[in-house]
Tab-separated table of C-alpha atoms and ligand atoms in Angstrom:
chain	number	residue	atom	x	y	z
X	1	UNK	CA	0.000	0.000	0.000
X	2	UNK	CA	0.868	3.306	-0.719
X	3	UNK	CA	1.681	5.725	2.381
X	4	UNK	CA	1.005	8.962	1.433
X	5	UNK	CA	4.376	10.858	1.374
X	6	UNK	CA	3.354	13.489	4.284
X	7	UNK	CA	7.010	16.129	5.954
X	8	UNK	CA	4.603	17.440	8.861
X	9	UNK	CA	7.732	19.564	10.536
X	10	UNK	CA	9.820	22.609	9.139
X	11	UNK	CA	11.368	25.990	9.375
X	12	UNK	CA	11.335	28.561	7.064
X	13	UNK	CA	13.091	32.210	7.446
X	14	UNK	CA	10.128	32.819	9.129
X	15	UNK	CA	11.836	31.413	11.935
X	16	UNK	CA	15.285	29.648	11.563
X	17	UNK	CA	15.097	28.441	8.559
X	18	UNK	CA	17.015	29.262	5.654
X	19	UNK	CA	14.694	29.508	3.002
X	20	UNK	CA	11.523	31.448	2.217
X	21	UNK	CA	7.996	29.450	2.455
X	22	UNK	CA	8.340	29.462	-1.372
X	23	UNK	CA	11.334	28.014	-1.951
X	24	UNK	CA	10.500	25.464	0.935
X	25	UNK	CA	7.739	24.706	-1.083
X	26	UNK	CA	9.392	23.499	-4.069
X	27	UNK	CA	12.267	21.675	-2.310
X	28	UNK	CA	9.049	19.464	-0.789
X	29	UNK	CA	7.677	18.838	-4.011
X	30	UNK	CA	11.025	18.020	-5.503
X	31	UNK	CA	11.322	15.617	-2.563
X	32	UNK	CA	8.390	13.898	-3.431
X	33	UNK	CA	6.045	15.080	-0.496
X	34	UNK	CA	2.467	15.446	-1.092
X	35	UNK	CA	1.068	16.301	1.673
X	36	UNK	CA	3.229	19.260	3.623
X	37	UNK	CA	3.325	21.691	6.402
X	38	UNK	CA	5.153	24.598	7.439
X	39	UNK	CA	5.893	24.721	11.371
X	40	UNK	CA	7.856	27.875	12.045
X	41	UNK	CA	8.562	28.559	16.041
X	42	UNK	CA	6.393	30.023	17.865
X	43	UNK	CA	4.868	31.280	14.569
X	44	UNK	CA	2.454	31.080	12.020
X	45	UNK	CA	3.421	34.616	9.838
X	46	UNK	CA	4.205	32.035	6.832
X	47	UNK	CA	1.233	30.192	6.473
X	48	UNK	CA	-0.397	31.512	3.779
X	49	UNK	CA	2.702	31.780	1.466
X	50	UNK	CA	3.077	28.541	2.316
X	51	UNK	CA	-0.312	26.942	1.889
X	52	UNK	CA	-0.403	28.939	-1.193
X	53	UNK	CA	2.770	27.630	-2.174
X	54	UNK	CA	1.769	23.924	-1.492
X	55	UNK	CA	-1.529	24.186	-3.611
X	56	UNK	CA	0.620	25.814	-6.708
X	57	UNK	CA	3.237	22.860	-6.448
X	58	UNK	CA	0.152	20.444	-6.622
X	59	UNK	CA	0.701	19.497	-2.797
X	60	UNK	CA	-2.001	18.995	0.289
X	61	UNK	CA	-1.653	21.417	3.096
X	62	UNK	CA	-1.934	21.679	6.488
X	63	UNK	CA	-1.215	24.513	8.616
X	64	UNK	CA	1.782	24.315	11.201
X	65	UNK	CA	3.650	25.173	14.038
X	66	UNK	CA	6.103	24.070	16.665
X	67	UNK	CA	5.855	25.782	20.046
X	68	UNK	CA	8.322	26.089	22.606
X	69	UNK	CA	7.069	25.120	26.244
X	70	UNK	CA	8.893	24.346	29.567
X	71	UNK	CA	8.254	21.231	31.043
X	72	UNK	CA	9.838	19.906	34.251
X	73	UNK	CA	12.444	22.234	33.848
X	74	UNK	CA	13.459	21.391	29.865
X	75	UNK	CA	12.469	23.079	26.678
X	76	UNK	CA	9.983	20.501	24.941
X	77	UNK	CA	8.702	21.089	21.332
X	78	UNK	CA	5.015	20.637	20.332
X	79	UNK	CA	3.835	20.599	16.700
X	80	UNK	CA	0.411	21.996	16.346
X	81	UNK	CA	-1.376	20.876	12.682
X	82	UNK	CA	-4.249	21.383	10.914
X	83	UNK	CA	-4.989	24.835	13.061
X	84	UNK	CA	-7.465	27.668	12.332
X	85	UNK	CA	-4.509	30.468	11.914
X	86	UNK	CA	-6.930	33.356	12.224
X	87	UNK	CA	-7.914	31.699	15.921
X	88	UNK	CA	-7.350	34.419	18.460
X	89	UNK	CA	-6.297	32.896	21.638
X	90	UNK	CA	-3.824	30.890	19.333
X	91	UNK	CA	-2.440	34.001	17.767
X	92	UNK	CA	-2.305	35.497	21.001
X	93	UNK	CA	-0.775	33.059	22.547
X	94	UNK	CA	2.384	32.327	20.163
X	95	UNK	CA	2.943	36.225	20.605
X	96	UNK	CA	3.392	36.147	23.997
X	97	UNK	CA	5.313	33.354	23.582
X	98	UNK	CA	7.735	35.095	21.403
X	99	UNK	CA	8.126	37.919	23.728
X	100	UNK	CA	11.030	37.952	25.396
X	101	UNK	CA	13.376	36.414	22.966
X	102	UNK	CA	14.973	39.287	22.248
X	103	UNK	CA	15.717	39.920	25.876
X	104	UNK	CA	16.961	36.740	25.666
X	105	UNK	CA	19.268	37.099	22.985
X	106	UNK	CA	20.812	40.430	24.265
X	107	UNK	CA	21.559	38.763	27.601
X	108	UNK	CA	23.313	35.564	25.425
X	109	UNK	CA	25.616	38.520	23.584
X	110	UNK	CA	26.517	39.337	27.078
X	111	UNK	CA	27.790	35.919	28.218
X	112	UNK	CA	29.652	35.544	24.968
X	113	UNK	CA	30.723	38.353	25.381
X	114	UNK	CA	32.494	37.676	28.646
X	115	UNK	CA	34.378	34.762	26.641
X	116	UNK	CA	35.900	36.996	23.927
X	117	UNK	CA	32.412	37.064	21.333
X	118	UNK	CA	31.874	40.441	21.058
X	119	UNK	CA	29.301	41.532	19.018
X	120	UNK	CA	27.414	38.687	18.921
X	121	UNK	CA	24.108	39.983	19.595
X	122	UNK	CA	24.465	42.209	16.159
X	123	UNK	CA	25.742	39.465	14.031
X	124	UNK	CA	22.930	37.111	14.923
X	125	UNK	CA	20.466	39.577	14.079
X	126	UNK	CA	22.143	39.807	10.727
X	127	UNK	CA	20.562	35.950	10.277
X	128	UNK	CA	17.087	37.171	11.199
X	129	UNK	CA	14.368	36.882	8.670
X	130	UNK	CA	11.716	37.687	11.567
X	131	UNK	CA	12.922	40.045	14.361
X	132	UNK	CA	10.520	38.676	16.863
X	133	UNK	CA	12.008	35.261	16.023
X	134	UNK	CA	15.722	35.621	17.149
X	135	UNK	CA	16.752	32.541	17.887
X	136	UNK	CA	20.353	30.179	19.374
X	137	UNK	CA	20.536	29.292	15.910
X	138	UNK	CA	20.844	32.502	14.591
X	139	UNK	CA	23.944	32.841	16.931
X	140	UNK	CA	25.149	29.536	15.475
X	141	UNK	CA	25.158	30.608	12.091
X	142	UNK	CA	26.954	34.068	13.081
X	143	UNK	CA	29.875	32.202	15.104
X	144	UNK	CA	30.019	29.784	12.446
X	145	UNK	CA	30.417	32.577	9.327
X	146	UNK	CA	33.467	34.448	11.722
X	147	UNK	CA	35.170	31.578	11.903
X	148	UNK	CA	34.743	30.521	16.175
X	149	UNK	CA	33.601	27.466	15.079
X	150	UNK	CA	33.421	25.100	12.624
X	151	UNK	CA	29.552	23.927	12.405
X	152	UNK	CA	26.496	24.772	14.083
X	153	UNK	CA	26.430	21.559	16.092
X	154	UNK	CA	30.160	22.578	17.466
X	155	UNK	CA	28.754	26.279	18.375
X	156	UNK	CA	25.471	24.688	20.377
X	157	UNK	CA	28.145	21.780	22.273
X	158	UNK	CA	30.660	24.585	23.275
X	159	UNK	CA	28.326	27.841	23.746
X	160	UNK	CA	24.594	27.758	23.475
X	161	UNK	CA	23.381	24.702	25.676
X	162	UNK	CA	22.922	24.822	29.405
X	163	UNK	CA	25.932	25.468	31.147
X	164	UNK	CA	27.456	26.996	28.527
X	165	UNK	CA	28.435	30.662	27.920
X	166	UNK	CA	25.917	31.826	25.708
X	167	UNK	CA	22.846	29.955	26.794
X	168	UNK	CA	20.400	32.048	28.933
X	169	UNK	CA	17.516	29.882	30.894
X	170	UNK	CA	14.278	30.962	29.058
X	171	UNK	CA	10.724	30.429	30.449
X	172	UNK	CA	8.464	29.035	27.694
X	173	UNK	CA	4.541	28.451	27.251
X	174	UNK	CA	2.937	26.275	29.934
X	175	UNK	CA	2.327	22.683	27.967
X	176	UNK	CA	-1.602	22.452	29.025
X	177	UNK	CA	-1.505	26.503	27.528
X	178	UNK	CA	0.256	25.385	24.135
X	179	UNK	CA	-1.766	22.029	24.120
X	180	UNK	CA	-4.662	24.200	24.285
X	181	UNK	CA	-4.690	26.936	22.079
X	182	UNK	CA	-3.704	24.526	18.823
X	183	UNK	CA	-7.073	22.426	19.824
X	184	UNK	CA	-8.934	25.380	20.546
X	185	UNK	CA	-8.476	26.523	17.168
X	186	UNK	CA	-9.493	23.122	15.794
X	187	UNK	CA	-6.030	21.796	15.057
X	188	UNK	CA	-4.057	18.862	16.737
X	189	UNK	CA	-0.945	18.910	18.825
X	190	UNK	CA	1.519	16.639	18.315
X	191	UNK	CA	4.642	15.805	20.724
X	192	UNK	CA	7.664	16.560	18.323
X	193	UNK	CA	11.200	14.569	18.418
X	194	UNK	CA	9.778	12.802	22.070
X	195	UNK	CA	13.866	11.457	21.978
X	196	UNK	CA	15.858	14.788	21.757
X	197	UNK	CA	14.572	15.725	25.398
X	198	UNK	CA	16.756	12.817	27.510
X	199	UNK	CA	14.129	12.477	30.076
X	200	UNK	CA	14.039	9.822	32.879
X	201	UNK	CA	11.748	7.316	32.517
X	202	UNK	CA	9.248	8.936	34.984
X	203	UNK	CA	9.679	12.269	33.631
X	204	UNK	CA	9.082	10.661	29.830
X	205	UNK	CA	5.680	9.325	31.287
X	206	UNK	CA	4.658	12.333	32.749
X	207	UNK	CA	5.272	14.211	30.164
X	208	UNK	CA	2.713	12.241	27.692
X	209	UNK	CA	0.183	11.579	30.438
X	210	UNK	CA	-0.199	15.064	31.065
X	211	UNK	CA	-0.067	15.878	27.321
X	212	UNK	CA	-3.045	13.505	27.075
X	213	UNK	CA	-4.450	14.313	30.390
X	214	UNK	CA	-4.761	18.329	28.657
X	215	UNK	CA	-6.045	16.826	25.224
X	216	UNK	CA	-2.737	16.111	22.996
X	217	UNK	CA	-3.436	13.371	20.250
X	218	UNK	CA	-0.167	12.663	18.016
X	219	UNK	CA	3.453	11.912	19.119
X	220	UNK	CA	6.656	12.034	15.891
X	221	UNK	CA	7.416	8.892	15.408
X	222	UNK	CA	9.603	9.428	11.944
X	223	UNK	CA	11.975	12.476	12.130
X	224	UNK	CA	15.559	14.040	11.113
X	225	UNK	CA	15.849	13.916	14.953
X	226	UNK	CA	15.598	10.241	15.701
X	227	UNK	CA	17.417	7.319	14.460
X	228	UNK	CA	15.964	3.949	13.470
X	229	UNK	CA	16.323	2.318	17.153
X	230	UNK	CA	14.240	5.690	18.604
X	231	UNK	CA	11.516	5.233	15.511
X	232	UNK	CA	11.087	1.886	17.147
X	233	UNK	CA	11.049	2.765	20.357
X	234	UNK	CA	8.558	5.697	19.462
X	235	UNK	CA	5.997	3.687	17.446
X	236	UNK	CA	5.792	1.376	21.025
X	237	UNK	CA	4.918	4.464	22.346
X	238	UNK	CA	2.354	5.746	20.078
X	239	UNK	CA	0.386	2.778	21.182
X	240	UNK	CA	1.016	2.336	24.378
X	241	UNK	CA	-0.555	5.873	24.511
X	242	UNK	CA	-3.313	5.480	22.046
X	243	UNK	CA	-1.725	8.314	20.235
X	244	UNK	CA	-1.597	8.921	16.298
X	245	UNK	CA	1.948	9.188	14.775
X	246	UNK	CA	3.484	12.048	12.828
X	247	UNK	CA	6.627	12.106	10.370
X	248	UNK	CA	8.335	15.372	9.496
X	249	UNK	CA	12.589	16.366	8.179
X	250	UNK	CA	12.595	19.192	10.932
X	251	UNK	CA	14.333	20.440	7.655
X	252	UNK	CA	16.129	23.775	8.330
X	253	UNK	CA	18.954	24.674	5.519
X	254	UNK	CA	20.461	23.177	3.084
X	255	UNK	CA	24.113	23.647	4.162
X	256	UNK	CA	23.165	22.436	7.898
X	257	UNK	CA	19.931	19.811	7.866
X	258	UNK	CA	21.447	16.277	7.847
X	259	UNK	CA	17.900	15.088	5.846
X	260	UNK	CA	15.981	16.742	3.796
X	261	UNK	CA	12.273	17.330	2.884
X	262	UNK	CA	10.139	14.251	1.638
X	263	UNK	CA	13.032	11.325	2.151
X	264	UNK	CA	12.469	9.992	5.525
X	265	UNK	CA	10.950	6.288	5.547
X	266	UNK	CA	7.713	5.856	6.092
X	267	UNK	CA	5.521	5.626	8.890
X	268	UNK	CA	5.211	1.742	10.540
X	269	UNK	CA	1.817	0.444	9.367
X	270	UNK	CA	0.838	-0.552	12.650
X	271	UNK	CA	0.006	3.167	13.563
X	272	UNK	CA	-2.387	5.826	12.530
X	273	UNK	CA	-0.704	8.415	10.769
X	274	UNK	CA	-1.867	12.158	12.494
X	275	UNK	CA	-2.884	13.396	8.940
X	276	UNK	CA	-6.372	10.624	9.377
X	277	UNK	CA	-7.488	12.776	12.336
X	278	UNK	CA	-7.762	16.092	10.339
X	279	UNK	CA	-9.207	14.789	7.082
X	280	UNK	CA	-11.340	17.531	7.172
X	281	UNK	CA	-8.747	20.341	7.619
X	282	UNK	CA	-6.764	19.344	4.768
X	283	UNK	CA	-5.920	22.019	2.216
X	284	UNK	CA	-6.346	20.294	-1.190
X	285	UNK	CA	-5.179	21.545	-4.996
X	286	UNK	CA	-8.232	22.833	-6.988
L	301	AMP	P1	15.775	28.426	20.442
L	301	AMP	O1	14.307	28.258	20.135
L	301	AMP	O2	16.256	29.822	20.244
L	301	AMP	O3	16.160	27.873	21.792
L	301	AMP	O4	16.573	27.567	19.354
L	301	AMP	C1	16.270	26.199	19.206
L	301	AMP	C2	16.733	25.717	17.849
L	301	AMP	O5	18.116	25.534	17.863
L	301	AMP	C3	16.167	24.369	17.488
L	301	AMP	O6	14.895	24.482	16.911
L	301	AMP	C4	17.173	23.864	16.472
L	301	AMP	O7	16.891	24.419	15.224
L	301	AMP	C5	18.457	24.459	16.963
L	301	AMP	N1	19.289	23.501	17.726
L	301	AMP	C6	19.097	23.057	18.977
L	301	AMP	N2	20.080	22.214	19.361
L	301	AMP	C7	20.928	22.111	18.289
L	301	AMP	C8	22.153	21.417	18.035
L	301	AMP	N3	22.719	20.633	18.961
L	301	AMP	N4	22.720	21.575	16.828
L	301	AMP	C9	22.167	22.375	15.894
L	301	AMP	N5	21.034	23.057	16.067
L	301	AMP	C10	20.415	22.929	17.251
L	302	MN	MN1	14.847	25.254	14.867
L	303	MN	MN1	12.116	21.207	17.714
L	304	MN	MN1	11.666	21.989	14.429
């Protein structure tokens, strides 16, 4: 049977991506994908270049977004798909959400600046397609281009994750809050890369029971972030948890995403891909 080729999870330079919607567009047709969604952080200012984008390439649509929230203490990504993007609690919410990166960022110039990065805080802002979306990896890309360090990974390992000089705590949305305005405004929210987060056990079950508990559906099973032992691991999960399964690239830039739009495998039969749930919020070529 044929699995519908579905990359439910990337950035444009309406976040920290590289690309415009546009151009993301026709790198996911060229990959093969057919059905597609844009998930900016904390931000839904590209959807309808995107969706519009989609529907000219011949592709399905859903609307997207990935929303930083603090939970037990770590920074914990949830998609939200298939949306109403003129919802007002939702819009409100991802504002507020965005406030205060740029706080954030000044106060990350500072620490790198104490290490002998001066400037920092200027050059990132240089990578910005957004202003209200400044994020570590615009630093990343900044350090990388002056020569501190070699490749983004290097510049998150030696300055921009906790402990580090550059890397500022940062209170996020509240999970039930994020959890609630995507399925307020119709949409679904989905649990992204569950294996990037290197949470105990206990932690890992709290996290989904409470995702559940506040009305959370879908977990990513298939993504650039996990390799073939977590994809396993994370399809066990799905059902344990009754929850439908996702697959998206997390694609960001050419130079720097290890895969790329449309050529992950596909999702395990054995689970109900997220796109069945929102049938009816599917954006479909005329
Ligand atoms: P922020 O929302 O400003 O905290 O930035 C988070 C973004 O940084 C993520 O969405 C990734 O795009 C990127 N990122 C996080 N960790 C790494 C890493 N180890 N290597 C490269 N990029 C990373
Ligand atoms: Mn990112
Ligand atoms: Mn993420
Ligand atoms: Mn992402």
């Amino acid at each position: 049977m044929h699995l519908l080729n579905a990359d439910l999870h990337c950035h444009s330079n309406v976040s920290d991506g590289t690309l415009t919607p546009e151009a993301l567009a026709e790198r996911a047709r060229a990959g093969g994908v057919e059905l597609w969604a844009l998930t900016d952080h904390d931000e839904i200012g590209g959807q309808q270049r995107a969706r519009e984008a989609a529907l000219a390439q011949g592709m399905q649509y859903l609307t997207g977004t990935e929303i930083s929230v603090t939970f037990a203490h770590v920074t914990v990504h949830i998609v939200g798909l298939g949306f109403d993007p003129d919802n007002e609690a939702l819009v409100a919410g991802l504002a507020a959400t965005r406030n205060g990166r740029l706080a954030r960022a000044q106060e990350m110039a500072e620490g790198l600046a104490k290490v002998g990065i001066p400037g920092a805080f200027e050059g990132a802002l240089r990578y910005v397609g957004n202003p209200e979306l400044i994020s570590r990896t615009h630093f990343a890309r900044y350090l990388v281009e002056t020569g501190v360090c070699a490749h983004t990974h290097e510049v998150f390992h030696r300055y921009l994750t906790e402990g580090k000089p550059g890397y500022v705590p940062h209170r996020w949305a509240a999970l039930r809050d994020a959890v609630g305005w995507i399925t307020g405004a119709g949409g679904v929210a989905v649990i992204a890369h569950p294996a990037r987060y290197k949470f105990t056990p206990n932690e890992e079950w709290a996290l989904f029971t409470d995702f559940i508990g506040h009305g959370g559906q879908a977990v990513e099973v298939v993504t650039g972030s996990h390799s073939t032992p977590e994809q396993v691991r994370y399809a066990d999960t799905a059902i344990e948890f009754k929850l439908a399964a996702s697959r998206g690239s997390d694609f960001h830039s050419p130079g720097e995403s290890r895969v790329d739009l449309g050529t992950l495998p596909d999702l395990p039969g054995r689970l109900t891909p997220v796109w069945e749930l929102l049938a009816d919020r599917l954006h479909t070529p005329a």
